[in-house]
Amino acid sequence: MANRKSKKAPFGLRLLTGIRTYGWIGVALAVAVLAISAIGSREAAHVATIAPVVLPLPDGEALVVEDELLDLLAASFTKPMNELTLGDIDIERVEEVLEGQAFVADADAFVDDDEQLNIIVTQRVPLLRVIAENGQNYYLDEDGVRMPLSETYTARVPVASGNVVLWSDDFMDHEDHQLRQLVDLAHYLRKDEFLNALVEQIYVNSKGEFVLAPKVGDQVIYLGRYHEIKTQERLRRLKTFYREGLPYEGWRKYKSFDLRFSDQVVAKKR
């Protein structure tokens, strides 16, 4: 059998194909160079503006304001933010600095197409204020994180006073810790519309028992030592008593309500 010769494309067609191939490679290289150049130019540009936004608390207020965040950033970097190039700005570092502020729960930072550094801050939500006989005075947020008092706003939350134990950084890990119990109780009060409107203060007496003070009137409510299930049952009895018993008798004639006895509310008249 005769050997078959391999057929080759005409020289002109092969030349045209080669030109097209190298042409596409050239275009790809040009695009890559332009992209690298654009990235380099952007990183060399300076921050045009800084736009911090503090998301308000549920009541519309703020524990920290935008100017405080700008001052914090200015103190944490070697140059003013508007003198830094985009390539010099570490977004994670910006977020880390802001989240180190006592009232900040979360911070998100990003640079937009207009070279503006945008900052969105979520505040910690105060749950309870501690004003103890040992001199402690601070807020606890919804996660049990301690916060100092704010210079711009006083949160309207229940106050824990009296013989409150000293703060410790691991108290949320221990269910029997008094501060953990106060946080749990404050959460329960907040979730209940009636109790949230009723209770203004949680006093801790010398026996470690909780005594509640209502926002209206001068009665005291003896809640006793905290136990999640028992305490919630006692508070349910208190709600029933207020709704069904007091409208007929009138709460002003009583000076105290005692919830420490099983299945009853002991009301003491003046």
PDB file of C-alpha atoms in Angstrom:
ATOM      1  CA  MET A   1       0.000   0.000   0.000  1.00  0.00           C
ATOM      2  CA  ALA A   2       1.387   3.431  -0.885  1.00  0.00           C
ATOM      3  CA  ASN A   3       2.286   5.734   2.008  1.00  0.00           C
ATOM      4  CA  ARG A   4      -0.182   8.566   2.511  1.00  0.00           C
ATOM      5  CA  LYS A   5       1.280  12.005   2.872  1.00  0.00           C
ATOM      6  CA  SER A   6      -0.087  14.146   5.686  1.00  0.00           C
ATOM      7  CA  LYS A   7      -1.923  17.115   4.390  1.00  0.00           C
ATOM      8  CA  LYS A   8      -0.801  20.549   5.616  1.00  0.00           C
ATOM      9  CA  ALA A   9      -2.895  23.690   5.591  1.00  0.00           C
ATOM     10  CA  PRO A  10      -1.828  26.209   3.007  1.00  0.00           C
ATOM     11  CA  PHE A  11       0.911  28.531   4.183  1.00  0.00           C
ATOM     12  CA  GLY A  12      -1.326  31.611   3.953  1.00  0.00           C
ATOM     13  CA  LEU A  13      -4.014  30.051   6.179  1.00  0.00           C
ATOM     14  CA  ARG A  14      -1.423  28.987   8.759  1.00  0.00           C
ATOM     15  CA  LEU A  15       0.029  32.484   8.784  1.00  0.00           C
ATOM     16  CA  LEU A  16      -3.392  34.053   9.276  1.00  0.00           C
ATOM     17  CA  THR A  17      -4.182  31.633  12.129  1.00  0.00           C
ATOM     18  CA  GLY A  18      -0.873  32.457  13.808  1.00  0.00           C
ATOM     19  CA  ILE A  19      -1.518  36.174  13.484  1.00  0.00           C
ATOM     20  CA  ARG A  20      -4.952  35.764  15.043  1.00  0.00           C
ATOM     21  CA  THR A  21      -3.578  33.648  17.904  1.00  0.00           C
ATOM     22  CA  TYR A  22      -0.813  36.085  18.732  1.00  0.00           C
ATOM     23  CA  GLY A  23      -3.280  38.918  18.272  1.00  0.00           C
ATOM     24  CA  TRP A  24      -5.558  37.535  20.973  1.00  0.00           C
ATOM     25  CA  ILE A  25      -2.552  36.988  23.241  1.00  0.00           C
ATOM     26  CA  GLY A  26      -1.564  40.587  22.684  1.00  0.00           C
ATOM     27  CA  VAL A  27      -5.048  41.818  23.523  1.00  0.00           C
ATOM     28  CA  ALA A  28      -5.087  39.713  26.722  1.00  0.00           C
ATOM     29  CA  LEU A  29      -1.696  41.099  27.742  1.00  0.00           C
ATOM     30  CA  ALA A  30      -2.861  44.646  27.050  1.00  0.00           C
ATOM     31  CA  VAL A  31      -5.979  44.143  29.166  1.00  0.00           C
ATOM     32  CA  ALA A  32      -3.865  42.683  31.976  1.00  0.00           C
ATOM     33  CA  VAL A  33      -1.467  45.642  31.842  1.00  0.00           C
ATOM     34  CA  LEU A  34      -4.375  48.103  31.932  1.00  0.00           C
ATOM     35  CA  ALA A  35      -5.953  46.261  34.871  1.00  0.00           C
ATOM     36  CA  ILE A  36      -2.691  46.227  36.826  1.00  0.00           C
ATOM     37  CA  SER A  37      -2.191  49.891  36.023  1.00  0.00           C
ATOM     38  CA  ALA A  38      -5.714  50.736  37.176  1.00  0.00           C
ATOM     39  CA  ILE A  39      -5.211  48.813  40.409  1.00  0.00           C
ATOM     40  CA  GLY A  40      -1.908  50.549  40.984  1.00  0.00           C
ATOM     41  CA  SER A  41      -3.450  53.960  40.312  1.00  0.00           C
ATOM     42  CA  ARG A  42      -6.344  53.247  42.685  1.00  0.00           C
ATOM     43  CA  GLU A  43      -4.054  52.063  45.459  1.00  0.00           C
ATOM     44  CA  ALA A  44      -1.947  55.192  45.052  1.00  0.00           C
ATOM     45  CA  ALA A  45      -5.003  57.446  45.342  1.00  0.00           C
ATOM     46  CA  HIS A  46      -5.854  59.072  48.668  1.00  0.00           C
ATOM     47  CA  VAL A  47      -9.072  58.622  50.610  1.00  0.00           C
ATOM     48  CA  ALA A  48     -11.446  61.292  49.380  1.00  0.00           C
ATOM     49  CA  THR A  49     -13.807  61.317  52.382  1.00  0.00           C
ATOM     50  CA  ILE A  50     -14.653  59.250  55.457  1.00  0.00           C
ATOM     51  CA  ALA A  51     -18.329  58.532  56.081  1.00  0.00           C
ATOM     52  CA  PRO A  52     -19.030  56.879  59.441  1.00  0.00           C
ATOM     53  CA  VAL A  53     -22.599  55.825  60.219  1.00  0.00           C
ATOM     54  CA  VAL A  54     -23.692  54.735  63.701  1.00  0.00           C
ATOM     55  CA  LEU A  55     -26.821  52.604  63.561  1.00  0.00           C
ATOM     56  CA  PRO A  56     -29.192  53.819  66.308  1.00  0.00           C
ATOM     57  CA  LEU A  57     -30.275  51.800  69.304  1.00  0.00           C
ATOM     58  CA  PRO A  58     -33.857  50.451  69.340  1.00  0.00           C
ATOM     59  CA  ASP A  59     -35.012  53.692  71.013  1.00  0.00           C
ATOM     60  CA  GLY A  60     -33.290  55.764  68.324  1.00  0.00           C
ATOM     61  CA  GLU A  61     -30.461  56.997  70.536  1.00  0.00           C
ATOM     62  CA  ALA A  62     -26.687  56.539  70.437  1.00  0.00           C
ATOM     63  CA  LEU A  63     -24.073  55.758  73.055  1.00  0.00           C
ATOM     64  CA  VAL A  64     -21.276  56.764  70.700  1.00  0.00           C
ATOM     65  CA  VAL A  65     -21.259  59.431  67.978  1.00  0.00           C
ATOM     66  CA  GLU A  66     -19.459  59.642  64.646  1.00  0.00           C
ATOM     67  CA  ASP A  67     -16.909  62.237  65.782  1.00  0.00           C
ATOM     68  CA  GLU A  68     -15.727  59.908  68.557  1.00  0.00           C
ATOM     69  CA  LEU A  69     -15.077  57.182  65.992  1.00  0.00           C
ATOM     70  CA  LEU A  70     -13.123  59.563  63.766  1.00  0.00           C
ATOM     71  CA  ASP A  71     -11.011  60.656  66.756  1.00  0.00           C
ATOM     72  CA  LEU A  72     -10.356  57.011  67.606  1.00  0.00           C
ATOM     73  CA  LEU A  73      -9.160  56.271  64.070  1.00  0.00           C
ATOM     74  CA  ALA A  74      -6.983  59.383  64.019  1.00  0.00           C
ATOM     75  CA  ALA A  75      -5.282  58.283  67.218  1.00  0.00           C
ATOM     76  CA  SER A  76      -4.732  54.732  65.953  1.00  0.00           C
ATOM     77  CA  PHE A  77      -2.941  55.453  62.661  1.00  0.00           C
ATOM     78  CA  THR A  78       0.359  57.208  61.990  1.00  0.00           C
ATOM     79  CA  LYS A  79      -1.255  59.676  59.600  1.00  0.00           C
ATOM     80  CA  PRO A  80      -4.688  61.275  59.282  1.00  0.00           C
ATOM     81  CA  MET A  81      -6.935  58.935  57.346  1.00  0.00           C
ATOM     82  CA  ASN A  82      -7.338  61.374  54.432  1.00  0.00           C
ATOM     83  CA  GLU A  83      -3.556  61.429  53.981  1.00  0.00           C
ATOM     84  CA  LEU A  84      -3.292  57.670  53.634  1.00  0.00           C
ATOM     85  CA  THR A  85      -3.398  56.060  50.226  1.00  0.00           C
ATOM     86  CA  LEU A  86      -5.934  53.352  49.574  1.00  0.00           C
ATOM     87  CA  GLY A  87      -3.060  50.880  49.412  1.00  0.00           C
ATOM     88  CA  ASP A  88      -1.977  51.881  52.923  1.00  0.00           C
ATOM     89  CA  ILE A  89      -5.397  51.324  54.489  1.00  0.00           C
ATOM     90  CA  ASP A  90      -5.900  47.942  56.113  1.00  0.00           C
ATOM     91  CA  ILE A  91      -9.669  47.525  56.234  1.00  0.00           C
ATOM     92  CA  GLU A  92      -9.444  44.753  58.811  1.00  0.00           C
ATOM     93  CA  ARG A  93      -7.326  47.002  61.008  1.00  0.00           C
ATOM     94  CA  VAL A  94      -9.906  49.806  60.719  1.00  0.00           C
ATOM     95  CA  GLU A  95     -12.681  47.424  61.806  1.00  0.00           C
ATOM     96  CA  GLU A  96     -10.540  46.021  64.623  1.00  0.00           C
ATOM     97  CA  VAL A  97      -9.821  49.502  66.015  1.00  0.00           C
ATOM     98  CA  LEU A  98     -13.500  50.481  65.963  1.00  0.00           C
ATOM     99  CA  GLU A  99     -14.644  47.210  67.537  1.00  0.00           C
ATOM    100  CA  GLY A 100     -12.265  47.914  70.399  1.00  0.00           C
ATOM    101  CA  GLN A 101     -14.449  50.885  71.360  1.00  0.00           C
ATOM    102  CA  ALA A 102     -16.555  50.016  74.403  1.00  0.00           C
ATOM    103  CA  PHE A 103     -19.943  50.765  72.815  1.00  0.00           C
ATOM    104  CA  VAL A 104     -19.272  49.139  69.420  1.00  0.00           C
ATOM    105  CA  ALA A 105     -20.492  45.585  68.840  1.00  0.00           C
ATOM    106  CA  ASP A 106     -19.575  45.347  65.153  1.00  0.00           C
ATOM    107  CA  ALA A 107     -17.949  47.541  62.501  1.00  0.00           C
ATOM    108  CA  ASP A 108     -17.932  47.113  58.719  1.00  0.00           C
ATOM    109  CA  ALA A 109     -15.612  49.234  56.574  1.00  0.00           C
ATOM    110  CA  PHE A 110     -15.195  49.421  52.809  1.00  0.00           C
ATOM    111  CA  VAL A 111     -13.975  51.817  50.116  1.00  0.00           C
ATOM    112  CA  ASP A 112     -16.424  52.550  47.300  1.00  0.00           C
ATOM    113  CA  ASP A 113     -15.813  53.591  43.668  1.00  0.00           C
ATOM    114  CA  ASP A 114     -15.684  57.250  44.705  1.00  0.00           C
ATOM    115  CA  GLU A 115     -12.691  56.506  46.974  1.00  0.00           C
ATOM    116  CA  GLN A 116     -14.835  57.139  50.049  1.00  0.00           C
ATOM    117  CA  LEU A 117     -14.129  55.126  53.179  1.00  0.00           C
ATOM    118  CA  ASN A 118     -17.523  53.990  54.447  1.00  0.00           C
ATOM    119  CA  ILE A 119     -17.905  52.796  58.037  1.00  0.00           C
ATOM    120  CA  ILE A 120     -21.070  51.213  59.436  1.00  0.00           C
ATOM    121  CA  VAL A 121     -21.125  50.671  63.193  1.00  0.00           C
ATOM    122  CA  THR A 122     -23.567  48.543  65.189  1.00  0.00           C
ATOM    123  CA  GLN A 123     -23.772  49.547  68.833  1.00  0.00           C
ATOM    124  CA  ARG A 124     -23.945  47.310  71.864  1.00  0.00           C
ATOM    125  CA  VAL A 125     -27.471  47.362  73.280  1.00  0.00           C
ATOM    126  CA  PRO A 126     -27.614  48.164  77.027  1.00  0.00           C
ATOM    127  CA  LEU A 127     -29.660  45.666  79.011  1.00  0.00           C
ATOM    128  CA  LEU A 128     -28.963  46.551  82.629  1.00  0.00           C
ATOM    129  CA  ARG A 129     -27.197  49.237  84.632  1.00  0.00           C
ATOM    130  CA  VAL A 130     -25.301  48.257  87.765  1.00  0.00           C
ATOM    131  CA  ILE A 131     -25.019  50.821  90.580  1.00  0.00           C
ATOM    132  CA  ALA A 132     -23.696  48.787  93.477  1.00  0.00           C
ATOM    133  CA  GLU A 133     -22.948  49.657  97.078  1.00  0.00           C
ATOM    134  CA  ASN A 134     -19.312  48.733  96.447  1.00  0.00           C
ATOM    135  CA  GLY A 135     -19.007  51.697  94.076  1.00  0.00           C
ATOM    136  CA  GLN A 136     -19.350  49.906  90.743  1.00  0.00           C
ATOM    137  CA  ASN A 137     -21.290  51.822  88.112  1.00  0.00           C
ATOM    138  CA  TYR A 138     -21.543  50.420  84.594  1.00  0.00           C
ATOM    139  CA  TYR A 139     -23.823  48.919  81.939  1.00  0.00           C
ATOM    140  CA  LEU A 140     -24.151  45.303  80.862  1.00  0.00           C
ATOM    141  CA  ASP A 141     -25.209  44.712  77.271  1.00  0.00           C
ATOM    142  CA  GLU A 142     -27.420  41.919  75.941  1.00  0.00           C
ATOM    143  CA  ASP A 143     -24.448  39.529  75.850  1.00  0.00           C
ATOM    144  CA  GLY A 144     -23.279  40.412  79.360  1.00  0.00           C
ATOM    145  CA  VAL A 145     -20.415  42.615  78.131  1.00  0.00           C
ATOM    146  CA  ARG A 146     -19.507  45.393  80.541  1.00  0.00           C
ATOM    147  CA  MET A 147     -19.654  48.962  79.217  1.00  0.00           C
ATOM    148  CA  PRO A 148     -18.794  52.270  80.849  1.00  0.00           C
ATOM    149  CA  LEU A 149     -21.283  55.106  81.155  1.00  0.00           C
ATOM    150  CA  SER A 150     -21.815  57.203  78.045  1.00  0.00           C
ATOM    151  CA  GLU A 151     -21.132  60.936  77.954  1.00  0.00           C
ATOM    152  CA  THR A 152     -23.872  61.452  75.376  1.00  0.00           C
ATOM    153  CA  TYR A 153     -26.763  59.286  76.513  1.00  0.00           C
ATOM    154  CA  THR A 154     -28.252  57.603  79.581  1.00  0.00           C
ATOM    155  CA  ALA A 155     -29.946  54.332  78.663  1.00  0.00           C
ATOM    156  CA  ARG A 156     -33.390  53.675  80.123  1.00  0.00           C
ATOM    157  CA  VAL A 157     -32.829  50.186  81.442  1.00  0.00           C
ATOM    158  CA  PRO A 158     -33.487  48.519  84.811  1.00  0.00           C
ATOM    159  CA  VAL A 159     -30.951  49.360  87.516  1.00  0.00           C
ATOM    160  CA  ALA A 160     -29.380  46.633  89.662  1.00  0.00           C
ATOM    161  CA  SER A 161     -28.380  48.080  93.020  1.00  0.00           C
ATOM    162  CA  GLY A 162     -27.506  47.041  96.542  1.00  0.00           C
ATOM    163  CA  ASN A 163     -25.235  44.111  97.345  1.00  0.00           C
ATOM    164  CA  VAL A 164     -24.204  43.316  93.785  1.00  0.00           C
ATOM    165  CA  VAL A 165     -21.079  41.163  93.595  1.00  0.00           C
ATOM    166  CA  LEU A 166     -17.897  42.381  91.946  1.00  0.00           C
ATOM    167  CA  TRP A 167     -17.698  42.026  88.183  1.00  0.00           C
ATOM    168  CA  SER A 168     -15.552  39.249  86.732  1.00  0.00           C
ATOM    169  CA  ASP A 169     -14.819  38.624  83.066  1.00  0.00           C
ATOM    170  CA  ASP A 170     -16.081  35.029  83.058  1.00  0.00           C
ATOM    171  CA  PHE A 171     -19.351  35.447  84.956  1.00  0.00           C
ATOM    172  CA  MET A 172     -21.478  34.545  81.917  1.00  0.00           C
ATOM    173  CA  ASP A 173     -19.938  31.069  81.978  1.00  0.00           C
ATOM    174  CA  HIS A 174     -21.453  30.299  85.392  1.00  0.00           C
ATOM    175  CA  GLU A 175     -25.231  29.954  85.701  1.00  0.00           C
ATOM    176  CA  ASP A 176     -25.118  30.410  89.475  1.00  0.00           C
ATOM    177  CA  HIS A 177     -23.144  33.674  89.290  1.00  0.00           C
ATOM    178  CA  GLN A 178     -25.218  36.569  90.572  1.00  0.00           C
ATOM    179  CA  LEU A 179     -24.392  38.829  87.611  1.00  0.00           C
ATOM    180  CA  ARG A 180     -25.391  36.059  85.182  1.00  0.00           C
ATOM    181  CA  GLN A 181     -28.673  35.741  87.081  1.00  0.00           C
ATOM    182  CA  LEU A 182     -29.253  39.499  86.852  1.00  0.00           C
ATOM    183  CA  VAL A 183     -28.630  39.389  83.090  1.00  0.00           C
ATOM    184  CA  ASP A 184     -31.033  36.445  82.687  1.00  0.00           C
ATOM    185  CA  LEU A 185     -33.685  38.218  84.740  1.00  0.00           C
ATOM    186  CA  ALA A 186     -33.258  41.456  82.786  1.00  0.00           C
ATOM    187  CA  HIS A 187     -33.715  39.521  79.525  1.00  0.00           C
ATOM    188  CA  TYR A 188     -36.926  37.974  80.831  1.00  0.00           C
ATOM    189  CA  LEU A 189     -38.253  41.361  81.933  1.00  0.00           C
ATOM    190  CA  ARG A 190     -37.430  42.950  78.578  1.00  0.00           C
ATOM    191  CA  LYS A 191     -39.192  40.234  76.576  1.00  0.00           C
ATOM    192  CA  ASP A 192     -42.405  40.662  78.561  1.00  0.00           C
ATOM    193  CA  GLU A 193     -44.240  43.853  77.621  1.00  0.00           C
ATOM    194  CA  PHE A 194     -46.042  44.130  80.966  1.00  0.00           C
ATOM    195  CA  LEU A 195     -43.006  43.447  83.157  1.00  0.00           C
ATOM    196  CA  ASN A 196     -40.781  45.660  81.020  1.00  0.00           C
ATOM    197  CA  ALA A 197     -43.155  48.560  81.679  1.00  0.00           C
ATOM    198  CA  LEU A 198     -43.464  47.685  85.362  1.00  0.00           C
ATOM    199  CA  VAL A 199     -39.972  47.097  86.782  1.00  0.00           C
ATOM    200  CA  GLU A 200     -37.515  49.935  87.252  1.00  0.00           C
ATOM    201  CA  GLN A 201     -35.019  48.540  89.742  1.00  0.00           C
ATOM    202  CA  ILE A 202     -33.650  45.212  90.992  1.00  0.00           C
ATOM    203  CA  TYR A 203     -32.282  45.542  94.502  1.00  0.00           C
ATOM    204  CA  VAL A 204     -30.014  42.802  95.886  1.00  0.00           C
ATOM    205  CA  ASN A 205     -30.379  42.551  99.663  1.00  0.00           C
ATOM    206  CA  SER A 206     -27.816  41.247 102.151  1.00  0.00           C
ATOM    207  CA  LYS A 207     -29.158  37.685 101.729  1.00  0.00           C
ATOM    208  CA  GLY A 208     -28.633  37.751  97.980  1.00  0.00           C
ATOM    209  CA  GLU A 209     -32.378  37.940  97.339  1.00  0.00           C
ATOM    210  CA  PHE A 210     -33.843  40.115  94.586  1.00  0.00           C
ATOM    211  CA  VAL A 211     -36.336  42.852  95.438  1.00  0.00           C
ATOM    212  CA  LEU A 212     -38.094  44.663  92.585  1.00  0.00           C
ATOM    213  CA  ALA A 213     -39.173  48.290  92.556  1.00  0.00           C
ATOM    214  CA  PRO A 214     -41.924  49.344  90.109  1.00  0.00           C
ATOM    215  CA  LYS A 215     -41.730  52.479  87.968  1.00  0.00           C
ATOM    216  CA  VAL A 216     -45.026  53.750  89.365  1.00  0.00           C
ATOM    217  CA  GLY A 217     -45.757  53.756  93.085  1.00  0.00           C
ATOM    218  CA  ASP A 218     -43.559  53.052  96.098  1.00  0.00           C
ATOM    219  CA  GLN A 219     -44.321  49.385  96.661  1.00  0.00           C
ATOM    220  CA  VAL A 220     -41.596  46.747  96.863  1.00  0.00           C
ATOM    221  CA  ILE A 221     -41.858  43.299  95.324  1.00  0.00           C
ATOM    222  CA  TYR A 222     -39.992  40.483  97.106  1.00  0.00           C
ATOM    223  CA  LEU A 223     -38.854  38.087  94.396  1.00  0.00           C
ATOM    224  CA  GLY A 224     -36.447  35.991  96.478  1.00  0.00           C
ATOM    225  CA  ARG A 225     -33.347  34.157  95.360  1.00  0.00           C
ATOM    226  CA  TYR A 226     -33.052  33.667  91.632  1.00  0.00           C
ATOM    227  CA  HIS A 227     -33.963  30.322  90.130  1.00  0.00           C
ATOM    228  CA  GLU A 228     -34.944  30.487  86.465  1.00  0.00           C
ATOM    229  CA  ILE A 229     -38.092  28.327  86.549  1.00  0.00           C
ATOM    230  CA  LYS A 230     -39.277  29.413  90.007  1.00  0.00           C
ATOM    231  CA  THR A 231     -38.556  33.077  89.297  1.00  0.00           C
ATOM    232  CA  GLN A 232     -40.497  33.041  86.024  1.00  0.00           C
ATOM    233  CA  GLU A 233     -43.448  31.347  87.748  1.00  0.00           C
ATOM    234  CA  ARG A 234     -43.400  33.978  90.497  1.00  0.00           C
ATOM    235  CA  LEU A 235     -43.415  36.771  87.930  1.00  0.00           C
ATOM    236  CA  ARG A 236     -46.368  35.157  86.126  1.00  0.00           C
ATOM    237  CA  ARG A 237     -48.265  35.141  89.428  1.00  0.00           C
ATOM    238  CA  LEU A 238     -47.378  38.803  89.893  1.00  0.00           C
ATOM    239  CA  LYS A 239     -48.801  39.667  86.470  1.00  0.00           C
ATOM    240  CA  THR A 240     -52.015  37.816  87.262  1.00  0.00           C
ATOM    241  CA  PHE A 241     -52.296  39.621  90.594  1.00  0.00           C
ATOM    242  CA  TYR A 242     -51.819  43.031  88.990  1.00  0.00           C
ATOM    243  CA  ARG A 243     -54.352  42.340  86.260  1.00  0.00           C
ATOM    244  CA  GLU A 244     -57.037  40.544  88.240  1.00  0.00           C
ATOM    245  CA  GLY A 245     -56.617  41.557  91.870  1.00  0.00           C
ATOM    246  CA  LEU A 246     -55.357  45.111  91.946  1.00  0.00           C
ATOM    247  CA  PRO A 247     -57.950  46.749  89.668  1.00  0.00           C
ATOM    248  CA  TYR A 248     -60.607  45.902  92.265  1.00  0.00           C
ATOM    249  CA  GLU A 249     -58.649  46.781  95.373  1.00  0.00           C
ATOM    250  CA  GLY A 250     -56.330  49.511  94.076  1.00  0.00           C
ATOM    251  CA  TRP A 251     -52.557  49.099  94.246  1.00  0.00           C
ATOM    252  CA  ARG A 252     -51.997  52.256  96.283  1.00  0.00           C
ATOM    253  CA  LYS A 253     -53.309  50.607  99.436  1.00  0.00           C
ATOM    254  CA  TYR A 254     -50.432  48.076  99.451  1.00  0.00           C
ATOM    255  CA  LYS A 255     -46.836  48.647 100.492  1.00  0.00           C
ATOM    256  CA  SER A 256     -45.369  45.296  99.416  1.00  0.00           C
ATOM    257  CA  PHE A 257     -45.997  42.121  97.443  1.00  0.00           C
ATOM    258  CA  ASP A 258     -44.188  38.948  98.464  1.00  0.00           C
ATOM    259  CA  LEU A 259     -43.705  36.243  95.801  1.00  0.00           C
ATOM    260  CA  ARG A 260     -41.476  33.927  97.843  1.00  0.00           C
ATOM    261  CA  PHE A 261     -44.322  31.662  98.963  1.00  0.00           C
ATOM    262  CA  SER A 262     -45.558  28.843  96.733  1.00  0.00           C
ATOM    263  CA  ASP A 263     -48.581  29.493  94.515  1.00  0.00           C
ATOM    264  CA  GLN A 264     -49.530  32.814  96.056  1.00  0.00           C
ATOM    265  CA  VAL A 265     -48.839  36.512  96.289  1.00  0.00           C
ATOM    266  CA  VAL A 266     -48.755  37.864  99.832  1.00  0.00           C
ATOM    267  CA  ALA A 267     -49.855  41.489  99.712  1.00  0.00           C
ATOM    268  CA  LYS A 268     -49.198  43.637 102.758  1.00  0.00           C
ATOM    269  CA  LYS A 269     -51.369  46.696 103.229  1.00  0.00           C
ATOM    270  CA  ARG A 270     -50.117  50.002 104.517  1.00  0.00           C
TER     271      ARG A 270
END
